Backbone as a ProteinNet text record, in pm:
[ID]
protein_1_A
[PRIMARY]
MNPRTLVLLLTVALITVLAVFNWNALATPSEVSLGLLSFEAPLGVLMLGLTVLLGIFFVAYVLSLQGSVLLETRRHAKEMQAQRELADKAEASRFTELRAFVQSQQVQSQEAFMARLDALETHLMARAQESDNSAAAYIGQLEQQIGRAPRQG
[TERTIARY]
5049.9	5091.3	5182.9	5144	5218.7	5363.6	5420.7	5605.6	5624.3	5549	5585.7	5507.6	5415.4	5406.7	5509.1	5514.5	5581.6	5755.1	5817.4	5915.9	5887.3	5814.6	5768.7	5741.9	5664.3	5665.7	5790.2	5877.1	5969.1	6043.7	6080.9	6195.8	6136.2	5978.8	5923.2	5927.2	5955.9	5998.6	6133.7	6213.9	6321.3	6397.8	6363.2	6362.3	6291.2	6202.3	6138.9	6223.4	6288.4	6404.7	6478.8	6594.6	6672.5	6656.9	6524.8	6505.7	6487.7	6399.7	6406.6	6523.3	6632.9	6767.5	6851.8	6806.5	6969.8	6902.4	6786.1	6727.3	6806.7	6897.7	7019.1	7063.1	7139	7239.3	7159.8	7035	6924	6889.9	6873.9	6861.5	6952.7	7050.3	7165.9	7203.1	7188.4	7164.4	7318.9	7318.5	7457.6	7412.8	7476.9	7519.6	7410.7	7338.6	7241.4	7269	7329.6	7313.5	7233.7	7173.8	7087.4	7123	7245.5	7298.4	7324.1	7238.8	7270.8	7222.2	7153.8	7134.8	7192.7	7233.2	7266.1	7198.8	7180.9	7108.6	7138.5	7137.4	7165.6	7029.7	7018.4	6885.3	6946.5	6883.3	6888.2	6872	7001.7	6977.9	6914.2	6911.2	6898.6	6706.6	6664	6489.4	6486.2	6521.9	6485.2	6467.9	6591.9	6555.2	6474.7	6435	6353.9	6194.6	6181.3	6072.8	6046.9	6174.3	6155.7	6078.7	6156.8	6138.8	5987.2	5925.1	5764.9	5659.7	5745.4	5625.1	5680.9	5797.9	5793.5	5682.2	5683.1	5598.6	5446.9	5389.3	5245.7	5258.1	5325.1	5306.1	5307.5	5382.2	5352	5259.7	5175.2	5052.5	4937.7	4930.6	4845.8	4834.7	4889.6	4945	4936.1	4931.4	4898.8	4748.6	4674.4	4541.2	4488.3	4537.1	4475.1	4474.8	4557.8	4604.9	4470.8	4470.4	4406.3	4247.9	4185.5	4098.1	4057.3	4129.2	4151.3	4128	4203.5	4167.2	4053.1	4011.8	3884.6	3752.6	3758.4	3653.9	3680.3	3755.8	3830.9	3728.9	3768.8	3709.9	3570.5	3502.2	3349.2	3287.8	3358.9	3335.7	3363.1	3445.7	3434.6	3368.7	3322.8	3193.6	3072.1	3024.8	2913.5	2915.5	3040.5	3029.6	2993.7	3040.1	3025.9	2895.1	2843.3	2666.9	2609.5	2659.5	2561.2	2601.1	2738.7	2781.6	2649	2682.3	2619	2445.7	2364.9	2253.5	2214.4	2317.6	2299.3	2319.6	2402.1	2404.5	2298.1	2243.9	2087.6	1979.7	1952.7	1879.9	1869	1983.9	2013.9	2021.7	2050.1	1978	1827.8	1759.7	1622	1560.3	1661.4	1553.6	1599.9	1720.5	1751.2	1675.9	1651.7	1535.1	1355.3	1343.6	1228.7	1203.3	1332.4	1330	1300.5	1372.3	1401.5	1272.2	1200.2	1036.3	959.7	982.8	861.7	904	1012.3	1084.3	1027.8	1035.4	977.7	798.3	768.8	650.5	604.6	633.3	624.4	612.3	761.6	781.6	695.9	636.6	538.2	415.6	362.2	270	244.5	389.3	397.9	407.3	467.6	433.4	324.6	239.8	94.5	-6.8	43.3	-97.3	-26.5	149.7	149.1	79.2	59.4	20.4	-136.3	-173.5	-305.5	-363.6	-298.2	-288	-259.2	-191	-156.9	-258.7	-346.2	-428.5	-563.1	-578.8	-685.8	-683.3	-568.4	-547.7	-566.5	-518	-521.8	-680.4	-782	-911.1	-1016.2	-944	-1031.6	-965.2	-854.1	-824.5	-914.1	-913.4	-995	-1100.8	-1206.6	-1318.7	-1318.2	-1264.7	-1265.7	-1240.8	-1147.1	-1144.2	-1266.8	-1315.3	-1468	-1557.3	-1550	-1696.1	-1642.1	-1517.8	-1500.1	-1541.9	-1501.7	-1558.8	-1691.6	-1755	-1907.3	-1964	-1924.2	-1934.9	-1926.4	-1792.1	-1774.6	-1879.3	-1903.6	-2006.7	-2079.7	-2157.8	-2340.1	-2312	-2160.7	-2204.9	-2180.7	-2124.7	-2159.8	-2273.9	-2326.2	-2473.3	-2587.9	-2557.4	-2613.7	-2610.4	-2477.3	-2424.6	-2541.6	-2489.1	-2557.7	-2735.8	-2779.1	-2927.2	-2950	-2909.4	-2907	-2935.1	-2804.9	-2802.2	-2888.9	-2912.8	-3045.8	-3154.4	-3161.1	-3274.5	-3320.9	-3206.1	-3220.7	-3222.6	-3173.1	-3183.7	-3329.6	-3344.2	-3458.9	-3505.5	-3634.3	-3684	-3742.1	-3672.5	-3721.7	-3803.9	-3904.4	-4014.8	-4128.8
-1498.1	-1577.3	-1639.9	-1762.6	-1876.4	-1812.3	-1908.4	-1896.3	-1928.1	-2009.6	-2057.9	-1999.6	-1943.7	-1816.2	-1685.1	-1656.4	-1512.1	-1549.1	-1671.4	-1738.7	-1690.4	-1757.6	-1776.6	-1584.2	-1511.9	-1368.9	-1320.9	-1324.3	-1231.4	-1306	-1427.2	-1472.5	-1373.2	-1405.7	-1320.6	-1193.8	-1136.8	-972.8	-996.6	-1026.7	-1043.7	-1085.7	-1187.4	-1193.9	-1074.6	-1012.3	-903.3	-751	-742.5	-625.8	-656.5	-751.6	-769.9	-742.8	-790.4	-771.9	-633.8	-560.8	-409.6	-346	-364.9	-285	-309.5	-478.9	-518	-538	-465.2	-477.4	-496	-396.8	-374.6	-497.9	-509.1	-666.4	-806.7	-762.2	-900.4	-875.1	-772.1	-728.6	-766.1	-763.7	-751.3	-866.4	-897.1	-1004	-1055.5	-1185.9	-1269.7	-1364.4	-1484.6	-1592.5	-1721.2	-1785.8	-1886.2	-2010.9	-2132.5	-2215.5	-2321.2	-2401.2	-2560.4	-2640.4	-2665	-2776.7	-2793.4	-2849.6	-2824.1	-2659.4	-2615.2	-2488.7	-2359.9	-2259.6	-2151.9	-2039.3	-1939.7	-1838.2	-1702.6	-1534.3	-1453.4	-1425.6	-1377.6	-1335.2	-1296.8	-1225.5	-1176.9	-1290.4	-1378.6	-1505.6	-1443	-1330.4	-1300.7	-1283.4	-1205.4	-1216.1	-1365.8	-1430.5	-1589	-1656.5	-1638.2	-1730.4	-1654.4	-1521.5	-1440	-1541.3	-1511.9	-1570.7	-1714.6	-1822	-1930.3	-1977.5	-1858.6	-1863.7	-1822.1	-1709.1	-1704.9	-1797.1	-1892.2	-1998.5	-2106.2	-2113.6	-2244	-2211.9	-2060.1	-1991.3	-2021.8	-2004.9	-2023.5	-2175.9	-2244.7	-2416.2	-2491	-2408.6	-2450	-2405.3	-2254.6	-2202.9	-2304.8	-2300.1	-2449.6	-2560.3	-2610.2	-2754.2	-2746.3	-2637.3	-2622	-2632.6	-2548.8	-2524.7	-2622.9	-2733.3	-2838.9	-2925	-2942.3	-3032.4	-3039.9	-2883.1	-2799.1	-2846	-2831.6	-2870.5	-2989.8	-3085.1	-3258	-3303.3	-3223	-3243.3	-3177.6	-3072.9	-3012	-3121.1	-3164.3	-3304.6	-3429.9	-3458.3	-3565.6	-3556.5	-3456	-3417.4	-3377	-3377	-3349.2	-3509.5	-3589.7	-3730.8	-3802.7	-3760.8	-3833.1	-3747.8	-3665.2	-3605.5	-3666.4	-3702.6	-3740	-3910.4	-3977.1	-4112.7	-4098.4	-4043.9	-3962.3	-3984.7	-3887.7	-3827.8	-3953.5	-4044.9	-4171.3	-4280.3	-4291.6	-4409.7	-4365	-4178.5	-4178.9	-4197.7	-4159.6	-4184	-4394.8	-4465.3	-4581.9	-4621.5	-4560.9	-4556	-4552.7	-4437.2	-4348.5	-4473.8	-4532	-4603.4	-4726.4	-4798.6	-4939.7	-4877	-4788.9	-4737.7	-4743.9	-4692.1	-4671.5	-4779.2	-4885.8	-5032.7	-5108.4	-5057.4	-5134.9	-5071.3	-4937.2	-4918.1	-4962.3	-4971.5	-5087.4	-5175.9	-5279.7	-5406.7	-5383.2	-5321.6	-5282.6	-5265	-5219.5	-5141.5	-5273.4	-5356.7	-5456	-5593.2	-5596.2	-5676.7	-5640.9	-5535.7	-5459.9	-5508.2	-5489.6	-5503.4	-5632.2	-5699.7	-5883.7	-5892.9	-5809.8	-5905.3	-5854.3	-5708	-5667.9	-5744.5	-5776.7	-5879.8	-6017.5	-6007.6	-6144	-6151.9	-6064.6	-6020.7	-6001.4	-5964.1	-5900.6	-6004.7	-6122.2	-6236.4	-6335.8	-6336.5	-6412.8	-6383	-6215.7	-6178.8	-6182.5	-6226.3	-6227.4	-6368.1	-6461.6	-6612.6	-6645.5	-6550.6	-6569.2	-6540.7	-6424.5	-6311.3	-6426.7	-6517.7	-6600.8	-6710.2	-6771.8	-6844.8	-6845.6	-6702.1	-6654.1	-6650.1	-6597.1	-6551.1	-6693.7	-6800.4	-6957.3	-7006	-6982.5	-7034.8	-6971.5	-6834.7	-6792.9	-6803.5	-6831.8	-6882.4	-7000.5	-7110.9	-7272.6	-7216.5	-7132	-7131.1	-7047.1	-6973.1	-6938.4	-7001.1	-7070.9	-7178	-7315.4	-7313.2	-7407.4	-7388.2	-7216.8	-7133.7	-7143.1	-7134.6	-7110.2	-7271.2	-7398.8	-7513.2	-7513.1	-7514.5	-7543.8	-7443.7	-7325.2	-7279.2	-7302.4	-7356.3	-7375.4	-7504.5	-7627.6	-7733.4	-7720.4	-7573.5	-7596.3	-7551.7	-7434.1	-7399	-7538.5	-7622.8	-7720.2	-7802.9	-7829.3	-7896.5	-7829.9	-7710	-7636.3	-7644.2	-7603.9	-7638.1	-7799.8	-7902.7	-8046.5	-8001.8	-7982.2	-7989.3	-7935.2	-7817.8	-7721.5	-7810.1	-7843.1	-7898.6	-8064.1	-8081.7	-8236.8	-8183.3	-8042.4	-8028	-8033.3	-8098.1	-8052.7	-7873.4	-7891.5	-7775.7	-7732.2	-7651.2	-7649.9	-7531.9	-7506.1	-7419.1	-7385
79.5	-39.6	-30	-111.4	-154.7	-150.3	-54.3	-108.6	-229.7	-279.4	-444.6	-567.8	-507.3	-594.4	-600.2	-455.2	-484.6	-549.5	-544.1	-593.8	-744.2	-791.1	-954.7	-1026.1	-907.6	-938.1	-961.6	-847.9	-857.9	-932.1	-953.1	-1126.7	-1215.6	-1242.5	-1382.6	-1356.8	-1250.3	-1231.7	-1311	-1238.4	-1246.2	-1415.6	-1505.8	-1618.8	-1702.1	-1661.7	-1716.8	-1696.4	-1596.1	-1596	-1617.2	-1638.7	-1717.3	-1872.2	-1931.8	-2089.1	-2110.1	-2000.5	-2084.7	-2068	-1949.2	-1922.8	-2016.8	-2055.1	-2146.5	-2273.6	-2335.6	-2433.8	-2564.4	-2584.8	-2664.3	-2677.7	-2595.1	-2584.5	-2692.2	-2609	-2648.5	-2795	-2860.6	-3001.5	-3063	-3040.9	-3158.4	-3161.7	-3358.4	-3429.6	-3402.1	-3393	-3424.2	-3487.3	-3484	-3563.8	-3480.3	-3548.3	-3458.3	-3539.2	-3499.9	-3535.8	-3456.1	-3594.7	-3531.9	-3604.1	-3577	-3644.2	-3775.6	-3850	-4022.1	-4012.2	-3991	-4025.2	-3983.8	-4013.2	-3982.5	-3974.5	-3952.9	-3990.3	-3895.1	-3920.1	-3844.1	-3764.1	-3643.7	-3531.5	-3437.8	-3365	-3257.7	-3166.5	-3061.7	-2970.2	-2854.8	-2818.9	-2700.9	-2695.1	-2840.5	-2843.2	-2849.5	-2918.9	-2957	-2824.6	-2746.8	-2597.4	-2495.5	-2544	-2416.5	-2490.8	-2640.7	-2702.4	-2651.3	-2618	-2593.8	-2461.7	-2338.3	-2248.9	-2207.9	-2282	-2268.6	-2312.8	-2409.3	-2469.3	-2353.1	-2348.8	-2218.5	-2076.8	-2031.1	-1969.7	-1994.8	-2137	-2170.6	-2146.3	-2200.2	-2181.7	-2056	-1921.2	-1822.8	-1752.2	-1757.5	-1745.6	-1780.1	-1919.3	-1936.4	-1897.2	-1902.5	-1791.8	-1648.2	-1595.5	-1459.9	-1446.2	-1565.4	-1582.4	-1609.2	-1708.6	-1722.8	-1602.9	-1565.3	-1418	-1319.1	-1300.5	-1214.8	-1228	-1368.4	-1429.2	-1390.4	-1420.5	-1406.5	-1289.5	-1164.9	-1050.2	-974	-1050	-991.2	-1052.4	-1154.5	-1204.3	-1128.7	-1068.6	-1036.5	-859.9	-818.3	-692.1	-672.1	-814.6	-826.5	-799.1	-911.2	-963.5	-783.3	-725.2	-583.3	-514.5	-475.3	-403.3	-445.7	-573.3	-605.3	-570.5	-598.1	-536	-406.9	-299.6	-162.3	-130	-228.3	-212.5	-187.9	-329.4	-347.7	-259.6	-183.6	-95.2	68.8	115.1	222.4	173.4	70.6	15.4	60.5	0.6	49.2	198.4	237.5	379.4	481.1	435.3	467	442.3	330	324	408.6	392.6	492.1	601	695.6	806.1	820.8	736.4	755.1	748.1	641.5	623.5	756.3	827.9	928.8	1076.6	1067.7	1154.8	1117.5	1021.3	989.1	1020.4	1010.8	1064.4	1194.1	1271.3	1438.2	1457.6	1408.7	1435.7	1418.1	1307.8	1274	1410.6	1441.7	1519.9	1666	1679.5	1829.8	1834.1	1740.3	1723.7	1731.9	1684	1700.5	1823.8	1897.7	2033.4	2088.8	2119.4	2168.8	2184.1	2027.3	2014.4	2074.2	2111.7	2161.3	2297.2	2327.5	2487.2	2564.8	2471.8	2481.9	2522.4	2389.5	2380.8	2508.3	2530.6	2649.7	2779.3	2773.1	2913.4	2896.3	2769.6	2788	2835.8	2792.8	2801.8	2974.1	2959.8	3178.3	3251.1	3171.2	3267.8	3256.8	3133.9	3111.5	3215.1	3218.1	3313.8	3475.8	3478	3634.3	3693.5	3556	3555	3603.8	3482.2	3501.7	3647.5	3685.4	3826.8	3924.9	3890.8	4024.7	4033.6	3867	3920	3939.9	3940.4	3996	4129.3	4182.7	4328.9	4413.9	4309.2	4382.7	4366.2	4292.5	4246.8	4373.4	4390	4538.9	4591.6	4637.4	4784.9	4802.8	4672.1	4683	4713.8	4655.6	4658.6	4808.1	4872.8	5052.8	5127.6	5089.9	5193.4	5175.6	5108.2	5029.2	5140.1	5129.9	5195.9	5360.6	5401.6	5506.4	5569.1	5484.4	5559.9	5524.7	5411	5423.2	5530.2	5600.8	5717.4	5827.4	5838.2	5953.7	5962.1	5852.2	5827.1	5860.4	5851.3	5876.3	6028.6	6102.2	6241.8	6260.1	6290.3	6285.9	6281.1	6209.5	6189.5	6245.6	6329.8	6417	6542.7	6550.1	6726.5	6749.7	6901.2	6929.7	6961.2	6943	6907.6	7103.4	7160.9	7277.6	7267.4	7360.6	7375.5	7413.6
[MASK]
+++++++++++++++++++++++++++++++++++++++++++++++++++++++++++++++++++++++++++++++++++++++++++++++++++++++++++++++++++++++++++++++++++++++++++++++++++++++++

């Protein structure tokens, strides 16, 4: 139990015990003065009544304060949830942008790779054509040399 609550309960219990054991003294009528007005009443009962009234107002104040704090906490929780949702949406948006950027980079890389592959293929075809032409020229020279050589026979 909270120490403050314990002290409060002990104080209320002490006031109650004192009021019960000293009821005759509390209920004894005496002259009560309010400045301009004076009357005869039991002063102890009046003071006890004012103490109870003060206690009721104190409890009402604490309950209203606790209610307002609870409402404020709920409002803050809702605001925090809204901020979390905004942050989640922003993060999702960043992921979407990142995905689009990565895909565009991939497309550019693939296009560059295909262009380079096409250039290499063209170069390879040209080399193959040169090689074919060289081979044909060598074969042509060999045929001419064979054709000029005297035939023995």
